[in-house]
Structures are given as structure tokens and as C-alpha cells.
């Protein structure tokens, strides 16, 4: 008799990387639009902090939303990994542009925000997929 083997599910998938890349792309587009508005003097310097805050919340949420494929996956874990990947990619891009970033509590706080909003985005999609089944 053939013995059945159980494959362990991995926590990382290409879908999570795709979601993180999509979130990074949206963040870059948002920053480019803000920089153009600042260049054309359509927005003042006071707009930088609110737009940055909105992008820090919306983009990891989008990453978590697009990382979830089906409701059988664990939405919290999937979204958290997508949010973490998003933050790692954005900080890596910052390091390349600036030439190095020293660790700080602000970076740690941004990482926690990205993980939490990535989880929220995946849970929202999980609820939407669950409602479509019914």
C-alpha cells in the first residue's frame, strides 16, 4: 500500500511578492505625483506629511489585499508577510537612494504599521471571497 505523504504549506508564495510589488508601485506613483505637485507649486510643503501617512497605510493594505488568493489560506499570515515584504522593499529602495539608513524606532514603527495594514487588507479580501461563496 502506498504511504501518503503530507506536504507542509510554506508561508511564502509568489502571490505575496506580487502584492508587495504592486503596493510598492502604487507608493512610487503616489510619491511621484506629490513631487510633481510640489514642483509645479500646486501643493505646499505641509502636504508631505499627510500624503506620506496615507501612502504608508494604503499601500501595504493593497499589498495584503492582492496577496490572498483564496479563503482557505490564512489571511492574517498571508497579509502580514505581504506587508512585511512591502516595507523591506521600500526601505531597501530608500537605502539605495540615500546611501544607507541607520535603524531607528521610526523604521520599526513603519514596519509594524505595514504588517498590520497588510493583515487588514488580506482579511478584507478573505471576507469578500467568503461572501461570494455564499
mmCIF file of N, CA and C in Angstrom:
data_model
loop_
_atom_site.group_PDB
_atom_site.id
_atom_site.type_symbol
_atom_site.label_atom_id
_atom_site.label_comp_id
_atom_site.label_asym_id
_atom_site.label_seq_id
_atom_site.Cartn_x
_atom_site.Cartn_y
_atom_site.Cartn_z
ATOM 1 N N UNK A 1 0.839 -1.165 0.000
ATOM 2 C CA UNK A 1 0.000 0.000 0.000
ATOM 3 C C UNK A 1 0.896 1.243 0.000
ATOM 4 N N UNK A 2 0.481 2.210 -0.791
ATOM 5 C CA UNK A 2 1.271 3.429 -0.915
ATOM 6 C C UNK A 2 1.042 4.326 0.298
ATOM 7 N N UNK A 3 2.128 4.773 0.837
ATOM 8 C CA UNK A 3 2.048 5.633 2.017
ATOM 9 C C UNK A 3 1.823 7.079 1.567
ATOM 10 N N UNK A 4 0.841 7.709 2.168
ATOM 11 C CA UNK A 4 0.568 9.095 1.818
ATOM 12 C C UNK A 4 1.519 10.014 2.567
ATOM 13 N N UNK A 5 1.998 10.977 1.848
ATOM 14 C CA UNK A 5 2.856 11.974 2.482
ATOM 15 C C UNK A 5 2.119 13.301 2.511
ATOM 16 N N UNK A 6 2.358 14.021 3.524
ATOM 17 C CA UNK A 6 1.710 15.308 3.694
ATOM 18 C C UNK A 6 2.727 16.396 3.429
ATOM 19 N N UNK A 7 2.408 17.241 2.477
ATOM 20 C CA UNK A 7 3.304 18.355 2.179
ATOM 21 C C UNK A 7 2.971 19.524 3.084
ATOM 22 N N UNK A 8 3.991 20.082 3.653
ATOM 23 C CA UNK A 8 3.782 21.242 4.517
ATOM 24 C C UNK A 8 3.573 22.483 3.663
ATOM 25 N N UNK A 9 2.638 23.310 4.076
ATOM 26 C CA UNK A 9 2.414 24.563 3.365
ATOM 27 C C UNK A 9 3.501 25.549 3.729
ATOM 28 N N UNK A 10 4.015 26.203 2.719
ATOM 29 C CA UNK A 10 5.018 27.226 3.002
ATOM 30 C C UNK A 10 4.303 28.547 3.279
ATOM 31 N N UNK A 11 4.967 29.393 3.990
ATOM 32 C CA UNK A 11 4.362 30.678 4.325
ATOM 33 C C UNK A 11 4.558 31.706 3.232
ATOM 34 N N UNK A 12 5.522 31.492 2.359
ATOM 35 C CA UNK A 12 5.816 32.450 1.304
ATOM 36 C C UNK A 12 5.282 31.950 -0.021
ATOM 37 N N UNK A 13 4.673 32.839 -0.798
ATOM 38 C CA UNK A 13 4.229 32.492 -2.143
ATOM 39 C C UNK A 13 4.541 33.656 -3.082
ATOM 40 N N UNK A 14 4.533 33.356 -4.359
ATOM 41 C CA UNK A 14 4.792 34.405 -5.345
ATOM 42 C C UNK A 14 3.672 35.430 -5.353
ATOM 43 N N UNK A 15 2.502 35.021 -4.939
ATOM 44 C CA UNK A 15 1.373 35.950 -4.883
ATOM 45 C C UNK A 15 1.646 37.062 -3.862
ATOM 46 N N UNK A 16 2.291 36.722 -2.754
ATOM 47 C CA UNK A 16 2.633 37.729 -1.752
ATOM 48 C C UNK A 16 3.661 38.709 -2.306
ATOM 49 N N UNK A 17 4.632 38.194 -3.046
ATOM 50 C CA UNK A 17 5.634 39.066 -3.662
ATOM 51 C C UNK A 17 4.985 39.978 -4.698
ATOM 52 N N UNK A 18 4.040 39.435 -5.459
ATOM 53 C CA UNK A 18 3.329 40.241 -6.445
ATOM 54 C C UNK A 18 2.527 41.349 -5.763
ATOM 55 N N UNK A 19 1.845 41.021 -4.674
ATOM 56 C CA UNK A 19 1.104 42.035 -3.929
ATOM 57 C C UNK A 19 2.013 43.113 -3.377
ATOM 58 N N UNK A 20 3.175 42.712 -2.855
ATOM 59 C CA UNK A 20 4.123 43.689 -2.320
ATOM 60 C C UNK A 20 4.669 44.584 -3.429
ATOM 61 N N UNK A 21 4.953 44.006 -4.587
ATOM 62 C CA UNK A 21 5.430 44.815 -5.714
ATOM 63 C C UNK A 21 4.362 45.785 -6.201
ATOM 64 N N UNK A 22 3.108 45.341 -6.198
ATOM 65 C CA UNK A 22 2.014 46.226 -6.590
ATOM 66 C C UNK A 22 1.878 47.383 -5.602
ATOM 67 N N UNK A 23 1.979 47.075 -4.312
ATOM 68 C CA UNK A 23 1.941 48.135 -3.304
ATOM 69 C C UNK A 23 3.096 49.109 -3.456
ATOM 70 N N UNK A 24 4.294 48.595 -3.758
ATOM 71 C CA UNK A 24 5.457 49.465 -3.972
ATOM 72 C C UNK A 24 5.255 50.357 -5.186
ATOM 73 N N UNK A 25 4.697 49.781 -6.242
ATOM 74 C CA UNK A 25 4.440 50.577 -7.448
ATOM 75 C C UNK A 25 3.463 51.707 -7.183
ATOM 76 N N UNK A 26 2.417 51.425 -6.438
ATOM 77 C CA UNK A 26 1.433 52.460 -6.113
ATOM 78 C C UNK A 26 2.059 53.525 -5.214
ATOM 79 N N UNK A 27 2.922 53.109 -4.290
ATOM 80 C CA UNK A 27 3.598 54.084 -3.423
ATOM 81 C C UNK A 27 4.515 54.990 -4.238
ATOM 82 N N UNK A 28 5.242 54.426 -5.184
ATOM 83 C CA UNK A 28 6.142 55.231 -6.013
ATOM 84 C C UNK A 28 5.350 56.208 -6.877
ATOM 85 N N UNK A 29 4.242 55.740 -7.451
ATOM 86 C CA UNK A 29 3.405 56.631 -8.259
ATOM 87 C C UNK A 29 2.843 57.765 -7.396
ATOM 88 N N UNK A 30 2.408 57.434 -6.188
ATOM 89 C CA UNK A 30 1.902 58.471 -5.291
ATOM 90 C C UNK A 30 2.968 59.492 -4.913
ATOM 91 N N UNK A 31 4.187 59.020 -4.664
ATOM 92 C CA UNK A 31 5.266 59.954 -4.338
ATOM 93 C C UNK A 31 5.661 60.812 -5.540
ATOM 94 N N UNK A 32 5.638 60.205 -6.729
ATOM 95 C CA UNK A 32 5.938 60.982 -7.936
ATOM 96 C C UNK A 32 4.885 62.058 -8.181
ATOM 97 N N UNK A 33 3.614 61.710 -7.988
ATOM 98 C CA UNK A 33 2.556 62.712 -8.142
ATOM 99 C C UNK A 33 2.707 63.840 -7.131
ATOM 100 N N UNK A 34 3.039 63.507 -5.902
ATOM 101 C CA UNK A 34 3.245 64.539 -4.892
ATOM 102 C C UNK A 34 4.438 65.417 -5.250
ATOM 103 N N UNK A 35 5.511 64.810 -5.727
ATOM 104 C CA UNK A 35 6.689 65.618 -6.093
ATOM 105 C C UNK A 35 6.384 66.531 -7.273
ATOM 106 N N UNK A 36 5.568 66.061 -8.225
ATOM 107 C CA UNK A 36 5.177 66.934 -9.337
ATOM 108 C C UNK A 36 4.315 68.091 -8.852
ATOM 109 N N UNK A 37 3.392 67.819 -7.942
ATOM 110 C CA UNK A 37 2.566 68.900 -7.388
ATOM 111 C C UNK A 37 3.416 69.910 -6.629
ATOM 112 N N UNK A 38 4.416 69.425 -5.915
ATOM 113 C CA UNK A 38 5.321 70.346 -5.213
ATOM 114 C C UNK A 38 6.159 71.154 -6.204
ATOM 115 N N UNK A 39 6.607 70.514 -7.278
ATOM 116 C CA UNK A 39 7.419 71.193 -8.282
ATOM 117 C C UNK A 39 6.624 72.279 -8.999
ATOM 118 N N UNK A 40 5.366 71.976 -9.335
ATOM 119 C CA UNK A 40 4.517 72.945 -10.017
ATOM 120 C C UNK A 40 3.886 73.944 -9.052
ATOM 121 N N UNK A 41 4.226 73.843 -7.786
ATOM 122 C CA UNK A 41 3.728 74.728 -6.720
ATOM 123 C C UNK A 41 2.206 74.683 -6.601
ATOM 124 N N UNK A 42 1.622 73.514 -6.823
ATOM 125 C CA UNK A 42 0.187 73.300 -6.625
ATOM 126 C C UNK A 42 -0.104 72.821 -5.208
ATOM 127 N N UNK A 43 0.927 72.340 -4.524
ATOM 128 C CA UNK A 43 0.793 71.884 -3.144
ATOM 129 C C UNK A 43 1.946 72.479 -2.339
ATOM 130 N N UNK A 44 1.686 72.742 -1.084
ATOM 131 C CA UNK A 44 2.722 73.267 -0.214
ATOM 132 C C UNK A 44 3.475 72.159 0.492
ATOM 133 N N UNK A 45 4.515 72.552 1.215
ATOM 134 C CA UNK A 45 5.300 71.559 1.946
ATOM 135 C C UNK A 45 4.512 70.899 3.065
ATOM 136 N N UNK A 46 3.431 71.496 3.474
ATOM 137 C CA UNK A 46 2.589 70.908 4.502
ATOM 138 C C UNK A 46 1.849 69.664 4.034
ATOM 139 N N UNK A 47 1.820 69.420 2.725
ATOM 140 C CA UNK A 47 1.123 68.245 2.189
ATOM 141 C C UNK A 47 1.984 66.995 2.256
ATOM 142 N N UNK A 48 3.258 67.133 2.527
ATOM 143 C CA UNK A 48 4.162 65.975 2.502
ATOM 144 C C UNK A 48 3.808 64.971 3.596
ATOM 145 N N UNK A 49 3.660 65.424 4.813
ATOM 146 C CA UNK A 49 3.396 64.516 5.933
ATOM 147 C C UNK A 49 2.059 63.777 5.792
ATOM 148 N N UNK A 50 0.950 64.459 5.461
ATOM 149 C CA UNK A 50 -0.313 63.707 5.329
ATOM 150 C C UNK A 50 -0.296 62.699 4.179
ATOM 151 N N UNK A 51 0.272 63.084 3.044
ATOM 152 C CA UNK A 51 0.313 62.155 1.906
ATOM 153 C C UNK A 51 1.207 60.969 2.234
ATOM 154 N N UNK A 52 2.323 61.209 2.891
ATOM 155 C CA UNK A 52 3.213 60.132 3.306
ATOM 156 C C UNK A 52 2.495 59.180 4.256
ATOM 157 N N UNK A 53 1.739 59.722 5.193
ATOM 158 C CA UNK A 53 0.984 58.890 6.128
ATOM 159 C C UNK A 53 -0.074 58.055 5.434
ATOM 160 N N UNK A 54 -0.767 58.644 4.477
ATOM 161 C CA UNK A 54 -1.794 57.910 3.743
ATOM 162 C C UNK A 54 -1.154 56.793 2.922
ATOM 163 N N UNK A 55 -0.040 57.080 2.270
ATOM 164 C CA UNK A 55 0.645 56.050 1.476
ATOM 165 C C UNK A 55 1.172 54.918 2.353
ATOM 166 N N UNK A 56 1.614 55.234 3.570
ATOM 167 C CA UNK A 56 2.119 54.203 4.487
ATOM 168 C C UNK A 56 1.020 53.252 4.936
ATOM 169 N N UNK A 57 -0.225 53.695 4.888
ATOM 170 C CA UNK A 57 -1.333 52.849 5.316
ATOM 171 C C UNK A 57 -1.995 52.149 4.126
ATOM 172 N N UNK A 58 -2.211 52.862 3.047
ATOM 173 C CA UNK A 58 -2.946 52.319 1.908
ATOM 174 C C UNK A 58 -2.141 51.277 1.135
ATOM 175 N N UNK A 59 -0.873 51.545 0.881
ATOM 176 C CA UNK A 59 -0.079 50.650 0.022
ATOM 177 C C UNK A 59 0.157 49.264 0.622
ATOM 178 N N UNK A 60 0.507 49.117 1.904
ATOM 179 C CA UNK A 60 0.596 47.752 2.441
ATOM 180 C C UNK A 60 -0.758 47.048 2.499
ATOM 181 N N UNK A 61 -1.825 47.826 2.675
ATOM 182 C CA UNK A 61 -3.164 47.243 2.665
ATOM 183 C C UNK A 61 -3.464 46.670 1.281
ATOM 184 N N UNK A 62 -3.084 47.383 0.242
ATOM 185 C CA UNK A 62 -3.251 46.895 -1.124
ATOM 186 C C UNK A 62 -2.390 45.654 -1.348
ATOM 187 N N UNK A 63 -1.179 45.667 -0.801
ATOM 188 C CA UNK A 63 -0.294 44.501 -0.927
ATOM 189 C C UNK A 63 -0.932 43.270 -0.288
ATOM 190 N N UNK A 64 -1.490 43.425 0.898
ATOM 191 C CA UNK A 64 -2.155 42.302 1.563
ATOM 192 C C UNK A 64 -3.414 41.863 0.832
ATOM 193 N N UNK A 65 -4.143 42.827 0.270
ATOM 194 C CA UNK A 65 -5.375 42.521 -0.461
ATOM 195 C C UNK A 65 -5.080 41.645 -1.669
ATOM 196 N N UNK A 66 -4.049 41.988 -2.424
ATOM 197 C CA UNK A 66 -3.735 41.233 -3.631
ATOM 198 C C UNK A 66 -2.887 39.992 -3.362
ATOM 199 N N UNK A 67 -2.404 39.817 -2.143
ATOM 200 C CA UNK A 67 -1.611 38.630 -1.813
ATOM 201 C C UNK A 67 -2.479 37.407 -1.561
ATOM 202 N N UNK A 68 -3.697 37.615 -1.138
ATOM 203 C CA UNK A 68 -4.578 36.489 -0.805
ATOM 204 C C UNK A 68 -5.224 35.945 -2.072
ATOM 205 N N UNK A 69 -5.156 34.644 -2.237
ATOM 206 C CA UNK A 69 -5.711 34.007 -3.431
ATOM 207 C C UNK A 69 -7.071 33.387 -3.146
ATOM 208 N N UNK A 70 -7.191 32.667 -2.060
ATOM 209 C CA UNK A 70 -8.448 32.002 -1.739
ATOM 210 C C UNK A 70 -8.641 32.000 -0.222
ATOM 211 N N UNK A 71 -9.846 31.732 0.198
ATOM 212 C CA UNK A 71 -10.157 31.841 1.622
ATOM 213 C C UNK A 71 -9.556 30.714 2.440
ATOM 214 N N UNK A 72 -9.106 29.648 1.811
ATOM 215 C CA UNK A 72 -8.537 28.551 2.583
ATOM 216 C C UNK A 72 -7.166 28.904 3.145
ATOM 217 N N UNK A 73 -6.523 29.896 2.556
ATOM 218 C CA UNK A 73 -5.248 30.349 3.101
ATOM 219 C C UNK A 73 -5.502 31.088 4.411
ATOM 220 N N UNK A 74 -4.455 31.268 5.174
ATOM 221 C CA UNK A 74 -4.581 32.060 6.399
ATOM 222 C C UNK A 74 -4.431 33.530 6.018
ATOM 223 N N UNK A 75 -5.517 34.299 6.030
ATOM 224 C CA UNK A 75 -5.422 35.682 5.558
ATOM 225 C C UNK A 75 -4.513 36.554 6.418
ATOM 226 N N UNK A 76 -4.498 36.347 7.720
ATOM 227 C CA UNK A 76 -3.667 37.196 8.579
ATOM 228 C C UNK A 76 -2.185 36.981 8.301
ATOM 229 N N UNK A 77 -1.781 35.734 8.162
ATOM 230 C CA UNK A 77 -0.367 35.432 7.920
ATOM 231 C C UNK A 77 0.037 35.885 6.523
ATOM 232 N N UNK A 78 -0.821 35.610 5.535
ATOM 233 C CA UNK A 78 -0.524 35.997 4.164
ATOM 234 C C UNK A 78 -0.387 37.509 4.040
ATOM 235 N N UNK A 79 -1.310 38.242 4.628
ATOM 236 C CA UNK A 79 -1.251 39.705 4.577
ATOM 237 C C UNK A 79 -0.073 40.268 5.346
ATOM 238 N N UNK A 80 0.251 39.657 6.473
ATOM 239 C CA UNK A 80 1.395 40.132 7.263
ATOM 240 C C UNK A 80 2.701 39.960 6.488
ATOM 241 N N UNK A 81 2.839 38.838 5.800
ATOM 242 C CA UNK A 81 4.060 38.618 5.015
ATOM 243 C C UNK A 81 4.127 39.600 3.849
ATOM 244 N N UNK A 82 2.990 39.841 3.193
ATOM 245 C CA UNK A 82 2.970 40.794 2.085
ATOM 246 C C UNK A 82 3.299 42.209 2.576
ATOM 247 N N UNK A 83 2.754 42.592 3.723
ATOM 248 C CA UNK A 83 3.068 43.908 4.284
ATOM 249 C C UNK A 83 4.526 44.033 4.685
ATOM 250 N N UNK A 84 5.074 42.959 5.242
ATOM 251 C CA UNK A 84 6.493 42.974 5.619
ATOM 252 C C UNK A 84 7.384 43.056 4.381
ATOM 253 N N UNK A 85 7.033 42.300 3.337
ATOM 254 C CA UNK A 85 7.801 42.380 2.091
ATOM 255 C C UNK A 85 7.741 43.778 1.495
ATOM 256 N N UNK A 86 6.562 44.401 1.550
ATOM 257 C CA UNK A 86 6.415 45.771 1.067
ATOM 258 C C UNK A 86 7.376 46.706 1.804
ATOM 259 N N UNK A 87 7.395 46.620 3.109
ATOM 260 C CA UNK A 87 8.247 47.517 3.904
ATOM 261 C C UNK A 87 9.724 47.261 3.639
ATOM 262 N N UNK A 88 10.111 45.997 3.525
ATOM 263 C CA UNK A 88 11.514 45.669 3.252
ATOM 264 C C UNK A 88 11.932 46.230 1.895
ATOM 265 N N UNK A 89 11.065 46.106 0.897
ATOM 266 C CA UNK A 89 11.384 46.635 -0.434
ATOM 267 C C UNK A 89 11.502 48.158 -0.422
ATOM 268 N N UNK A 90 10.593 48.818 0.265
ATOM 269 C CA UNK A 90 10.631 50.280 0.301
ATOM 270 C C UNK A 90 11.848 50.792 1.069
ATOM 271 N N UNK A 91 12.201 50.154 2.167
ATOM 272 C CA UNK A 91 13.384 50.572 2.924
ATOM 273 C C UNK A 91 14.651 50.275 2.129
ATOM 274 N N UNK A 92 14.666 49.159 1.394
ATOM 275 C CA UNK A 92 15.818 48.848 0.549
ATOM 276 C C UNK A 92 15.990 49.890 -0.552
ATOM 277 N N UNK A 93 14.882 50.307 -1.152
ATOM 278 C CA UNK A 93 14.946 51.364 -2.167
ATOM 279 C C UNK A 93 15.441 52.676 -1.550
ATOM 280 N N UNK A 94 14.998 52.970 -0.342
ATOM 281 C CA UNK A 94 15.473 54.171 0.350
ATOM 282 C C UNK A 94 16.968 54.091 0.611
ATOM 283 N N UNK A 95 17.441 52.909 1.015
ATOM 284 C CA UNK A 95 18.877 52.730 1.265
ATOM 285 C C UNK A 95 19.692 52.929 -0.006
ATOM 286 N N UNK A 96 19.162 52.459 -1.125
ATOM 287 C CA UNK A 96 19.866 52.643 -2.390
ATOM 288 C C UNK A 96 19.921 54.108 -2.796
ATOM 289 N N UNK A 97 18.841 54.838 -2.558
ATOM 290 C CA UNK A 97 18.786 56.253 -2.960
ATOM 291 C C UNK A 97 19.611 57.141 -2.041
ATOM 292 N N UNK A 98 19.542 56.893 -0.753
ATOM 293 C CA UNK A 98 20.208 57.758 0.215
ATOM 294 C C UNK A 98 21.655 57.326 0.456
ATOM 295 N N UNK A 99 21.923 56.052 0.292
ATOM 296 C CA UNK A 99 23.279 55.571 0.528
ATOM 297 C C UNK A 99 23.432 54.893 1.873
ATOM 298 N N UNK A 100 22.356 54.607 2.532
ATOM 299 C CA UNK A 100 22.397 53.919 3.819
ATOM 300 C C UNK A 100 21.447 54.561 4.802
ATOM 301 N N UNK A 101 20.783 53.740 5.562
ATOM 302 C CA UNK A 101 19.835 54.228 6.566
ATOM 303 C C UNK A 101 20.167 53.558 7.882
ATOM 304 N N UNK A 102 20.240 54.349 8.922
ATOM 305 C CA UNK A 102 20.507 53.774 10.236
ATOM 306 C C UNK A 102 19.189 53.296 10.854
ATOM 307 N N UNK A 103 19.223 52.172 11.548
ATOM 308 C CA UNK A 103 17.992 51.673 12.182
ATOM 309 C C UNK A 103 17.467 52.667 13.227
ATOM 310 N N UNK A 104 16.167 52.805 13.275
ATOM 311 C CA UNK A 104 15.567 53.723 14.240
ATOM 312 C C UNK A 104 14.202 53.184 14.655
ATOM 313 N N UNK A 105 13.637 53.808 15.670
ATOM 314 C CA UNK A 105 12.309 53.414 16.130
ATOM 315 C C UNK A 105 11.252 53.778 15.097
ATOM 316 N N UNK A 106 11.491 54.807 14.296
ATOM 317 C CA UNK A 106 10.536 55.177 13.248
ATOM 318 C C UNK A 106 10.427 54.075 12.205
ATOM 319 N N UNK A 107 11.559 53.481 11.828
ATOM 320 C CA UNK A 107 11.528 52.369 10.877
ATOM 321 C C UNK A 107 10.809 51.159 11.474
ATOM 322 N N UNK A 108 11.036 50.906 12.748
ATOM 323 C CA UNK A 108 10.353 49.798 13.417
ATOM 324 C C UNK A 108 8.842 50.047 13.468
ATOM 325 N N UNK A 109 8.461 51.281 13.740
ATOM 326 C CA UNK A 109 7.039 51.628 13.755
ATOM 327 C C UNK A 109 6.405 51.491 12.384
ATOM 328 N N UNK A 110 7.126 51.921 11.344
ATOM 329 C CA UNK A 110 6.628 51.762 9.978
ATOM 330 C C UNK A 110 6.470 50.288 9.617
ATOM 331 N N UNK A 111 7.396 49.453 10.095
ATOM 332 C CA UNK A 111 7.311 48.025 9.830
ATOM 333 C C UNK A 111 6.062 47.430 10.481
ATOM 334 N N UNK A 112 5.795 47.817 11.707
ATOM 335 C CA UNK A 112 4.604 47.313 12.415
ATOM 336 C C UNK A 112 3.334 47.780 11.710
ATOM 337 N N UNK A 113 3.311 49.034 11.267
ATOM 338 C CA UNK A 113 2.149 49.550 10.543
ATOM 339 C C UNK A 113 1.936 48.776 9.247
ATOM 340 N N UNK A 114 3.021 48.502 8.526
ATOM 341 C CA UNK A 114 2.909 47.771 7.261
ATOM 342 C C UNK A 114 2.391 46.356 7.480
ATOM 343 N N UNK A 115 2.885 45.692 8.500
ATOM 344 C CA UNK A 115 2.425 44.323 8.793
ATOM 345 C C UNK A 115 0.944 44.346 9.178
ATOM 346 N N UNK A 116 0.553 45.285 10.020
ATOM 347 C CA UNK A 116 -0.841 45.344 10.477
ATOM 348 C C UNK A 116 -1.803 45.689 9.344
ATOM 349 N N UNK A 117 -1.446 46.647 8.506
ATOM 350 C CA UNK A 117 -2.357 47.006 7.415
ATOM 351 C C UNK A 117 -2.353 45.948 6.310
ATOM 352 N N UNK A 118 -1.245 45.253 6.133
ATOM 353 C CA UNK A 118 -1.239 44.123 5.202
ATOM 354 C C UNK A 118 -2.174 43.030 5.673
ATOM 355 N N UNK A 119 -2.166 42.761 6.983
ATOM 356 C CA UNK A 119 -3.096 41.785 7.553
ATOM 357 C C UNK A 119 -4.538 42.225 7.334
ATOM 358 N N UNK A 120 -4.803 43.499 7.551
ATOM 359 C CA UNK A 120 -6.163 44.013 7.390
ATOM 360 C C UNK A 120 -6.633 43.891 5.946
ATOM 361 N N UNK A 121 -5.756 44.203 4.990
ATOM 362 C CA UNK A 121 -6.131 44.090 3.582
ATOM 363 C C UNK A 121 -6.452 42.666 3.188
ATOM 364 N N UNK A 122 -5.654 41.716 3.659
ATOM 365 C CA UNK A 122 -5.913 40.309 3.338
ATOM 366 C C UNK A 122 -7.186 39.818 4.013
ATOM 367 N N UNK A 123 -7.459 40.275 5.226
ATOM 368 C CA UNK A 123 -8.682 39.853 5.913
ATOM 369 C C UNK A 123 -9.922 40.410 5.227
ATOM 370 N N UNK A 124 -9.828 41.631 4.718
ATOM 371 C CA UNK A 124 -10.957 42.206 3.988
ATOM 372 C C UNK A 124 -11.235 41.383 2.732
ATOM 373 N N UNK A 125 -10.175 41.032 2.000
ATOM 374 C CA UNK A 125 -10.385 40.216 0.802
ATOM 375 C C UNK A 125 -10.906 38.832 1.176
ATOM 376 N N UNK A 126 -10.429 38.278 2.282
ATOM 377 C CA UNK A 126 -10.941 36.993 2.735
ATOM 378 C C UNK A 126 -12.425 37.041 3.028
ATOM 379 N N UNK A 127 -12.883 38.126 3.649
ATOM 380 C CA UNK A 127 -14.316 38.279 3.913
ATOM 381 C C UNK A 127 -15.097 38.440 2.620
ATOM 382 N N UNK A 128 -14.548 39.182 1.659
ATOM 383 C CA UNK A 128 -15.233 39.360 0.378
ATOM 384 C C UNK A 128 -15.322 38.043 -0.385
ATOM 385 N N UNK A 129 -14.237 37.263 -0.365
ATOM 386 C CA UNK A 129 -14.266 35.966 -1.043
ATOM 387 C C UNK A 129 -15.223 35.003 -0.351
ATOM 388 N N UNK A 130 -15.287 35.090 0.967
ATOM 389 C CA UNK A 130 -16.185 34.224 1.729
ATOM 390 C C UNK A 130 -17.644 34.560 1.418
ATOM 391 N N UNK A 131 -17.945 35.828 1.252
ATOM 392 C CA UNK A 131 -19.321 36.231 0.922
ATOM 393 C C UNK A 131 -19.699 35.805 -0.498
ATOM 394 N N UNK A 132 -18.721 35.791 -1.408
ATOM 395 C CA UNK A 132 -19.027 35.383 -2.774
ATOM 396 C C UNK A 132 -19.370 33.897 -2.848
ATOM 397 N N UNK A 133 -18.800 33.093 -1.948
ATOM 398 C CA UNK A 133 -19.106 31.659 -1.926
ATOM 399 C C UNK A 133 -20.552 31.410 -1.538
ATOM 400 N N UNK A 134 -21.070 32.227 -0.635
ATOM 401 C CA UNK A 134 -22.427 32.010 -0.102
ATOM 402 C C UNK A 134 -23.479 32.473 -1.031
#
